[in-house]
Every structure is written in structure tokens, then in C-alpha cells.
Coordinates of C-alpha atoms and ligand atoms in Angstrom, one line a residue:
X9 CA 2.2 -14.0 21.0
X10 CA 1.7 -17.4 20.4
X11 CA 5.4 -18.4 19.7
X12 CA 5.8 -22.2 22.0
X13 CA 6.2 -23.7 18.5
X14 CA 9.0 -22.2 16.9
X15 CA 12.1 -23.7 17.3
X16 CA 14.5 -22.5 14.9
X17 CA 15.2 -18.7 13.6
X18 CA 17.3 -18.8 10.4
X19 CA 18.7 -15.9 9.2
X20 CA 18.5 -16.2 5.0
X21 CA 22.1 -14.8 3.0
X22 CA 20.4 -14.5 0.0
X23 CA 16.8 -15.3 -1.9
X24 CA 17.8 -18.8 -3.0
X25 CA 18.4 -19.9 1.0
X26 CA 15.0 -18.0 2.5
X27 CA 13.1 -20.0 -0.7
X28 CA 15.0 -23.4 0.6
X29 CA 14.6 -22.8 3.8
X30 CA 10.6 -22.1 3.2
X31 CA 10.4 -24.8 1.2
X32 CA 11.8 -27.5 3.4
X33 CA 9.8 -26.3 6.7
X34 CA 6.7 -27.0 4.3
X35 CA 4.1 -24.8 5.0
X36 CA 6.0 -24.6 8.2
X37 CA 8.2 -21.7 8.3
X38 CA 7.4 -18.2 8.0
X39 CA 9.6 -15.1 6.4
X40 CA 10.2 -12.6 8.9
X41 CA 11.1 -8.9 7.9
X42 CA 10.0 -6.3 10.4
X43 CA 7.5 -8.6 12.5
X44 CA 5.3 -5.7 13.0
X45 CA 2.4 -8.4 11.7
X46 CA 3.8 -11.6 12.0
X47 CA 4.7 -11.8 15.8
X48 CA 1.7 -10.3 17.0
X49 CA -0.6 -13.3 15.2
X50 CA -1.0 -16.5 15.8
X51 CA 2.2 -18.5 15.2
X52 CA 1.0 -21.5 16.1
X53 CA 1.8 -23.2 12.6
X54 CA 5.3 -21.8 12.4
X55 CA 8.2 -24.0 13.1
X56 CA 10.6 -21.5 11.5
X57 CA 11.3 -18.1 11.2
X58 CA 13.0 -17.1 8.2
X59 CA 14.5 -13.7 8.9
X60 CA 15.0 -12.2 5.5
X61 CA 16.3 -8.7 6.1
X62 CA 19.5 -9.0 5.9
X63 CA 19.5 -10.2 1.6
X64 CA 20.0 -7.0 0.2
X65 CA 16.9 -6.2 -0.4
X66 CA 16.5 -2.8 1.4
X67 CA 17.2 -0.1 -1.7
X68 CA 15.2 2.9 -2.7
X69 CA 16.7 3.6 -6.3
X70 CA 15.0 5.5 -8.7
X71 CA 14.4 3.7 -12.1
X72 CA 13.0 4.2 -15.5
X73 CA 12.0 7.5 -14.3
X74 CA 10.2 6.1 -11.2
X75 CA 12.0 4.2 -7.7
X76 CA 11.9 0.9 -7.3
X77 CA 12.1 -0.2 -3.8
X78 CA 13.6 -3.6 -2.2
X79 CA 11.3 -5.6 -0.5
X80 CA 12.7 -5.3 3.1
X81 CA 13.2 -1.2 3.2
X82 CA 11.3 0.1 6.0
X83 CA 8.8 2.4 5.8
X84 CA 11.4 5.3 7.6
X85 CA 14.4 4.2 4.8
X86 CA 11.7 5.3 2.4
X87 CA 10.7 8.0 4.2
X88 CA 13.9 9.2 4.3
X89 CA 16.0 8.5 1.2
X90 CA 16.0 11.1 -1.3
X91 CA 15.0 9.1 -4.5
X92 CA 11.6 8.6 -2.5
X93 CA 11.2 11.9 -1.8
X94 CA 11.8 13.6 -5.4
X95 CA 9.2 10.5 -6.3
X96 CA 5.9 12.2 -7.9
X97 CA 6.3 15.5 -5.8
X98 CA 6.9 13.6 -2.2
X99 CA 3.8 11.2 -2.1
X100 CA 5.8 8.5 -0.6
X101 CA 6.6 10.7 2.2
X102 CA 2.9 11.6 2.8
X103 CA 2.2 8.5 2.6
X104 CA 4.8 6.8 4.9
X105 CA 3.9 10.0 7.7
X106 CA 0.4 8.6 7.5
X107 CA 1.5 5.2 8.8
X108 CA 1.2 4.8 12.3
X109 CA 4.4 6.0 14.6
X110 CA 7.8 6.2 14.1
X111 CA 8.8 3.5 16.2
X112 CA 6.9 0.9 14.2
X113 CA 7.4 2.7 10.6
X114 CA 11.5 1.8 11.9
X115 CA 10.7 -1.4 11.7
X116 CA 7.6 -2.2 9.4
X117 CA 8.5 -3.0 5.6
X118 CA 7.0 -2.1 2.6
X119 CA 7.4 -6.0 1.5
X120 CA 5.6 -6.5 5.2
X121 CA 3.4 -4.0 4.1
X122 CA 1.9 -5.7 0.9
X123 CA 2.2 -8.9 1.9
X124 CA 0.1 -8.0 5.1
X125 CA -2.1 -6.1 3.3
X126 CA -4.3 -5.1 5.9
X127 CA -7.6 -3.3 4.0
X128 CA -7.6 -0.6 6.7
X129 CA -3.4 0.1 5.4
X130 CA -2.6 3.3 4.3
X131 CA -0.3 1.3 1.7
X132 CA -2.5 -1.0 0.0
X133 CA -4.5 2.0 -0.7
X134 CA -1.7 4.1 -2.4
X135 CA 0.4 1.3 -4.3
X136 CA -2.6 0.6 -6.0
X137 CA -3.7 4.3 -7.1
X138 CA 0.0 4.7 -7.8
X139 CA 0.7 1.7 -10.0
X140 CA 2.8 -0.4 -8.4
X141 CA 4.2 -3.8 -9.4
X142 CA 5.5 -6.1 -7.4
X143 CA 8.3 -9.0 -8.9
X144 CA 9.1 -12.0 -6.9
X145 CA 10.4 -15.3 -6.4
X146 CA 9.1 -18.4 -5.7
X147 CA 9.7 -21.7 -8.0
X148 CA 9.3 -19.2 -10.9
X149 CA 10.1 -15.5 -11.0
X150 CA 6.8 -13.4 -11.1
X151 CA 5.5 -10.1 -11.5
X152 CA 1.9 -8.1 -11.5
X153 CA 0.7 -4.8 -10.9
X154 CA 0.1 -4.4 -7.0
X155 CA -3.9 -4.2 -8.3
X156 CA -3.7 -7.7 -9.8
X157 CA -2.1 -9.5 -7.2
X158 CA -5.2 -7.8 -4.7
X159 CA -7.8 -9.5 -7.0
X160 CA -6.6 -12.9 -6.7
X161 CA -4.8 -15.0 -4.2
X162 CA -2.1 -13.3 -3.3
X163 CA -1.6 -14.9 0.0
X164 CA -0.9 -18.3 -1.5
X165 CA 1.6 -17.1 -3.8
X166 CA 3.6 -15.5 -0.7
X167 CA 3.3 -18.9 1.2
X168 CA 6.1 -20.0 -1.3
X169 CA 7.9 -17.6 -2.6
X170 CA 9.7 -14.0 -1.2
X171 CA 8.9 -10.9 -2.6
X172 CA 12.0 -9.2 -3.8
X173 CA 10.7 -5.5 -4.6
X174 CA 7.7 -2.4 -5.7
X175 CA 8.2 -0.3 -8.6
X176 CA 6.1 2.2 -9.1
X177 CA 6.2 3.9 -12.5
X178 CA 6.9 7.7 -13.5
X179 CA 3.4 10.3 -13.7
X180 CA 3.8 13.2 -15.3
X181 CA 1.1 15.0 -12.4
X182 CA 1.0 14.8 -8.6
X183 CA -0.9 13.1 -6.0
X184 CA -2.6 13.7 -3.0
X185 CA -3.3 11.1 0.6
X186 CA -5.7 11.6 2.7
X187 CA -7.3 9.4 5.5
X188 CA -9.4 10.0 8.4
X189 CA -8.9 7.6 11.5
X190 CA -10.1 8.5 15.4
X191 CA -6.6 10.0 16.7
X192 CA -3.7 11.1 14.5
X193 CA -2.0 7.8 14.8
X194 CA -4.7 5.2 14.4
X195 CA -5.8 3.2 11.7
X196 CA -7.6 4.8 8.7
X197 CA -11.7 4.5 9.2
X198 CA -11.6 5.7 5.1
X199 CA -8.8 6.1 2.7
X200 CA -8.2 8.3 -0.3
X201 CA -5.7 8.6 -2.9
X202 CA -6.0 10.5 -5.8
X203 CA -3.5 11.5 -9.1
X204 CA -4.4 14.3 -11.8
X205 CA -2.4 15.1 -14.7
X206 CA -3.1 18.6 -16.0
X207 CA -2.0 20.3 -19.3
X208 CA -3.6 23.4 -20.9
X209 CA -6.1 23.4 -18.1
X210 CA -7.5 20.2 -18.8
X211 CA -7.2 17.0 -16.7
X212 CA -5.6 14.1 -19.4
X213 CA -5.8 11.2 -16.7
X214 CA -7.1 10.6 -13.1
X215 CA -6.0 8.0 -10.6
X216 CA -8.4 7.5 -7.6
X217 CA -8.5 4.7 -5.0
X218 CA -10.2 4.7 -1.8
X219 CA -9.2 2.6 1.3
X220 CA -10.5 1.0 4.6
X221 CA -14.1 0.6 3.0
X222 CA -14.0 -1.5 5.7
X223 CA -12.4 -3.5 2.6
X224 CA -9.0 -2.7 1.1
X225 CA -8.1 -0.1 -1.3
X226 CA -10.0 -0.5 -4.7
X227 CA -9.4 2.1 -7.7
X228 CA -13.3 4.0 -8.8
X229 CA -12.6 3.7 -12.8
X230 CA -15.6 5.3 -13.3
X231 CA -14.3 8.3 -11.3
X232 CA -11.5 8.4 -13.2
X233 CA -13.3 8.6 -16.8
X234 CA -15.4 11.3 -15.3
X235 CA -12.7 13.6 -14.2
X236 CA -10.5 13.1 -17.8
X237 CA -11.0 15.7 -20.3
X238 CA -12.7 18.5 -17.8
X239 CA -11.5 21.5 -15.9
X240 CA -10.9 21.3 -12.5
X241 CA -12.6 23.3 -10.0
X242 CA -15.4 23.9 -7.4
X243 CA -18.1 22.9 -9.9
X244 CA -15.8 19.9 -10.9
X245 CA -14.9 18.8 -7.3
X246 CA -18.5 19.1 -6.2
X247 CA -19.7 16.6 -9.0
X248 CA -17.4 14.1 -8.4
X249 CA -17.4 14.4 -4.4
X250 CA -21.4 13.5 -4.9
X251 CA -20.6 10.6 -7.8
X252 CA -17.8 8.8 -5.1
X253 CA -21.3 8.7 -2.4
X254 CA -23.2 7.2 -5.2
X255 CA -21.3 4.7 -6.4
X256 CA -17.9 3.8 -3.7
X257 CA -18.8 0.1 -2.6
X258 CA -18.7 0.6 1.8
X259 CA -19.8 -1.3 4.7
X260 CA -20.0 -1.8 8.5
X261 CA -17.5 -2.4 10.6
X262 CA -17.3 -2.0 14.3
X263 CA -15.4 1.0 13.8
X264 CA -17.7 3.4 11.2
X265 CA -21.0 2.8 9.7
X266 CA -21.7 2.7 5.7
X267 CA -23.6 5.7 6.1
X268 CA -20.6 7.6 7.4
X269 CA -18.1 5.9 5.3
X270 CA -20.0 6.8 2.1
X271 CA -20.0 10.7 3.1
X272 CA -16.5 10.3 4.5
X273 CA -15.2 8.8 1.1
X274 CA -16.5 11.7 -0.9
X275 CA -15.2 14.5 1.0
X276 CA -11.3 12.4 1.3
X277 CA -11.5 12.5 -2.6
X278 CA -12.7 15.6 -3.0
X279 CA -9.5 16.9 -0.5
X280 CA -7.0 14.7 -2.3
X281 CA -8.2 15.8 -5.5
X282 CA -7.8 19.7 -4.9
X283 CA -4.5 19.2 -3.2
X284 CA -3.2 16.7 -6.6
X285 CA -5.1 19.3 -8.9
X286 CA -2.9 22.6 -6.9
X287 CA 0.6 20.0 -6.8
X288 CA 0.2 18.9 -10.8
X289 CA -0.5 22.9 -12.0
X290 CA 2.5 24.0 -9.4
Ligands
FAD301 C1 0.0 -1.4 16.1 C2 0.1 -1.4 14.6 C3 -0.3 -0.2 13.9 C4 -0.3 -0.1 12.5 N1 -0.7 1.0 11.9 C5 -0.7 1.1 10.6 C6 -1.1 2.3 9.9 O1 -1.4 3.3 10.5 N2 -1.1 2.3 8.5 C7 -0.7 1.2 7.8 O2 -0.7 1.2 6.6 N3 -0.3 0.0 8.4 C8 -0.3 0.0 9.8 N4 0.1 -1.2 10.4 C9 0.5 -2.3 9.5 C10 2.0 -2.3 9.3 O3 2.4 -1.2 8.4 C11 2.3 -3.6 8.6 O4 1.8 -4.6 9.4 C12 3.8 -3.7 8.4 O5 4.2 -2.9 7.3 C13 4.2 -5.1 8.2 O6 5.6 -5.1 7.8 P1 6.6 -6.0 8.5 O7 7.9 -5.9 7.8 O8 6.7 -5.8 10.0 O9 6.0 -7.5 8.2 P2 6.2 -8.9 9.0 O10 5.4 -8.8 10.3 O11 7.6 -9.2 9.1 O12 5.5 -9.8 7.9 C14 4.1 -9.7 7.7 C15 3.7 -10.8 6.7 O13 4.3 -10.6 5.4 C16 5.2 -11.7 5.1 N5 6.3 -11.1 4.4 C17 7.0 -10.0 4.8 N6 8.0 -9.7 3.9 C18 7.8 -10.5 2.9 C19 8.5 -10.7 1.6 N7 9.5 -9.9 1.2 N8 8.1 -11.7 0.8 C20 7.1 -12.5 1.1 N9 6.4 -12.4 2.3 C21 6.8 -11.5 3.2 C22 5.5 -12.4 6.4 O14 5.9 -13.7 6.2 C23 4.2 -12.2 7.1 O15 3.3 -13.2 6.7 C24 0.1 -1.3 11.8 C25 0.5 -2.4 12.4 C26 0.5 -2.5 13.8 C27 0.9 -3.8 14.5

């Protein structure tokens, strides 16, 4: 850890006070929630750490039908509280277990989480499938769908302002997460995760997003529009396993080849797909 710089630790009351704080370190300070990230990286900019857990922002409350989470809950609070759990048929929960072990998912944030947004994350990967927006506050308040914030430059916006929490909306369906990394507990090598909503037998709409390409989680709309308005089954799941190796962007890394990643991507959707297909007709 390359901490010999930092000098002061603030701990932040409220929103206003982290924002000050951040903005009179300029460009100097950094916020801290569970440090999982931050104080394993090079600190060697940071004067002051902003500790911003302790502002309220740590609810899971479910809302408009969906749960909106505070910025600073931690992945086991989510894990744990019982509006994430009743959340689309428990795909928070299969989510968080995905994430590493507990010992870091007790301290690792879902605010962390995004902000980090590591493109081998399990979260990335499922906020955007599931349709999250994120609101904060910075000079202005702000909000954008998880998906939007990905495209463009997210990082600078966090450099100023504090992210306050994740909604993710109702779906009348369920969903499935699946990820394949070399043990149990490591990071994924691919990502999948994957939302049907069936009624009379037929899929009406399709969320799909795969993960750890080696780049981070993108949604295949072309996937989608080819699963809407069919049946699902074998004959179904075999077409569109063979359509993600066609068309999923992948590449190297020093983990897994594109080769392996392409296969790897199609079966992952193809798994998620059954398991969301078997959840949204239960
Ligand atoms: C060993 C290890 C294994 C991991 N395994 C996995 C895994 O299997 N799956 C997975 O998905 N992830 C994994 N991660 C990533 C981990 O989940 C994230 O790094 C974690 O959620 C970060 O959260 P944090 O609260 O600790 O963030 P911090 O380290 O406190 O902060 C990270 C960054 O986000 C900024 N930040 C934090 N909160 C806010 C906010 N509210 N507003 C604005 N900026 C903010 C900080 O300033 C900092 O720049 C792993 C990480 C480690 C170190």
C-alpha cells in the first residue's frame, strides 16, 4: 500500500461535509467506504481519506416495486436483508454469493462496487442486465441508468461528487447469474446474466449481459430481440447459445483466450437463460 502521503482521515457526517471536504483537498482526497479497492492501489495522490460510511447511506428498502439501495451497504447487508432477497426471486443474493469471500463481501460496498467497476466484477455485469440507476451528488444532483454512466466517463464524475444510491426497477420475470472463474472464489474469466419474462408460453422481453470479456459487462441487444416473441426450449437455447459465439465482442487476457471466452460466453447464457426461463414459469 502506498499510503506515506496521507495525512488526514476525515470521517464525513453527512453528504454536504464528504462533498466539502473532497472539494477542498482538490483532486487530493479520496472517499473511502469499504477500502477493498482503494487501499490496495496506489495512493500516492491522496492527501485525504474521506471515510463516508458512516452518512446514512447503508439501506436496502424496497421502492416503487423494486429496492433501492444506499450507496455504502455492503455486499453481506444486501445479501442479507430481506427486501433484497424477495427482489426478482433472490438475484441479489446469487449475485452477492458470487462475489469473492465473506470476509471481503463484509466490507466491500455496492457504491465501492460501481464506482470500482472492475470489468472482470460480478456487479457491473448484473446492475447493468438488471437496470440499475445510480443518483448522486456532486455540484449538481445526477442520475443515469448504471448502463449510461459505463459508456461515458464515469470516473470523472466520481472524482467530485459521492454516490448516494442503486435502484434497480421491478421485472415482472426472473433472472439467472452465472460466471465461471479458476476456483470457486476467484474472479470471473466470463460473466452471464440473463432476465426472461414469460406469459402464455411466450418470452415478452429478454435481458442479457455478459461480463469479464476481458472488458466489463455489456448488454447483447441483439440477443435480446432474438429471444422476444419465441418459445423457450432446447431448440431455442441452442440457437441463441450459437448467436452469443457469433456475435459477443471478447479478447485476450492473461487469464483466458478469445477463443475460449467466445465458447465460454455462450454456454453461461445458455445456463442463465434455462435457469431465468424455469424461475419466470415457476
Ligand atoms: C481480493 C479481491 C477480490 C475481489 N473479488 C471480487 C469478485 O469476486 N467479484 C466482484 O464483483 N468484485 C470483486 N472484488 C471487487 C470488490 O467487490 C470491489 O472492489 C468492492 O466492492 C469495492 O468496494 P469498497 O466499498 O471496498 O470500495 P473502496 O475501496 O472504498 O472504494 C473504491 C473506489 O470507489 C470510490 N467510492 C466508493 N464509494 C463511493 C461513493 N459512494 N461515491 C463515490 N465514490 C465512491 C472510492 O473513492 C474508490 O475510488 C474483489 C476485490 C478484491 C480486493
Amino acid at each position: 500500500m502506498d499510503g506515506g502521503r496521507i495525512h488526514r482521515f476525515h470521517v464525513a457526517r453527512d453528504v454536504e461535509e464528504a462533498l466539502s471536504l473532497l472539494s477542498a483537498y482538490g483532486g487530493k482526497g479520496a472517499l473511502l467506504a469499504g477500502g477493498v479497492d482503494l487501499l490496495r492501489g496506489p495512493l500516492a495522490r491522496v492527501e485525504g481519506l474521506i471515510d463516508i460510511t458512516r452518512m446514512g447511506l447503508s439501506s436496502v428498502a424496497e421502492a416503487r416495486g423494486g429496492v433501492t439501495v444506499g450507496a455504502t451497504s455492503t455486499l453481506t447487508q444486501i445479501l442479507e436483508s430481506p427486501a433484497a432477497r424477495r427482489y426478482v426471486r433472490g438475484i441479489l443474493v446469487e449475485v452477492m454469493r458470487a462475489v469473492a469471500v465473506p470476509p471481503l463481501r463484509n466490507m466491500a460496498t455496492l457504491g465501492g462496487a460501481l464506482v470500482s467497476a472492475h470489468p472482470w466484477a460480478d456487479l457491473p455485469t448484473a446492475l447493468v442486465a438488471l437496470g440499475a440507476e445510480a443518483r448522486w451528488r456532486g455540484e449538481k444532483e445526477g442520475k443515469a441508468p448504471v448502463e449510461d454512466l459505463y459508456r461515458g466517463e464515469f470516473r470523472k464524475t466520481f472524482r467530485t461528487a459521492v454516490l448516494i444510491e442503486v435502484s434497480l426497477p421491478p421485472w415482472d420475470g426472473a433472472f439467472a447469474y452465472e460466471k465461471v472463474g479458476r476456483t470457486r472464489y476467484d474472479i470471473a474469466l466470463v460473466n452471464a446474466c440473463c432476465g426472461l419474462g414469460i406469459e402464455d408460453g411466450t418470452i415478452r422481453w429478454a435481458r442479457v449481459a455478459v461480463g469479464a470479456r476481458p472488458d466489463r459487462g455489456e448488454r447483447l441487444p441483439e440477443i435480446e430481440a432474438a429471444l422476444v416473441g419465441r418459445e423457450p426450449g432446447e431448440k431455442l437455447w441452442t440457437e441463441i447459445q450459437e448467436l452469443v459465439e457469433a456475435r459477443v465482442e471478447v479478447g485476450d487476457d492473461r487469464r483466458a483466450g478469445r477463443a475460449w471466452r467466445r465458447k465460454t460466453a455462450g454456454v453461461l447464457v445458455r445456463r442463465a437463460l434455462i435457469r431465468a426461463a424455469r424461475g419466470a414459469a415457476a
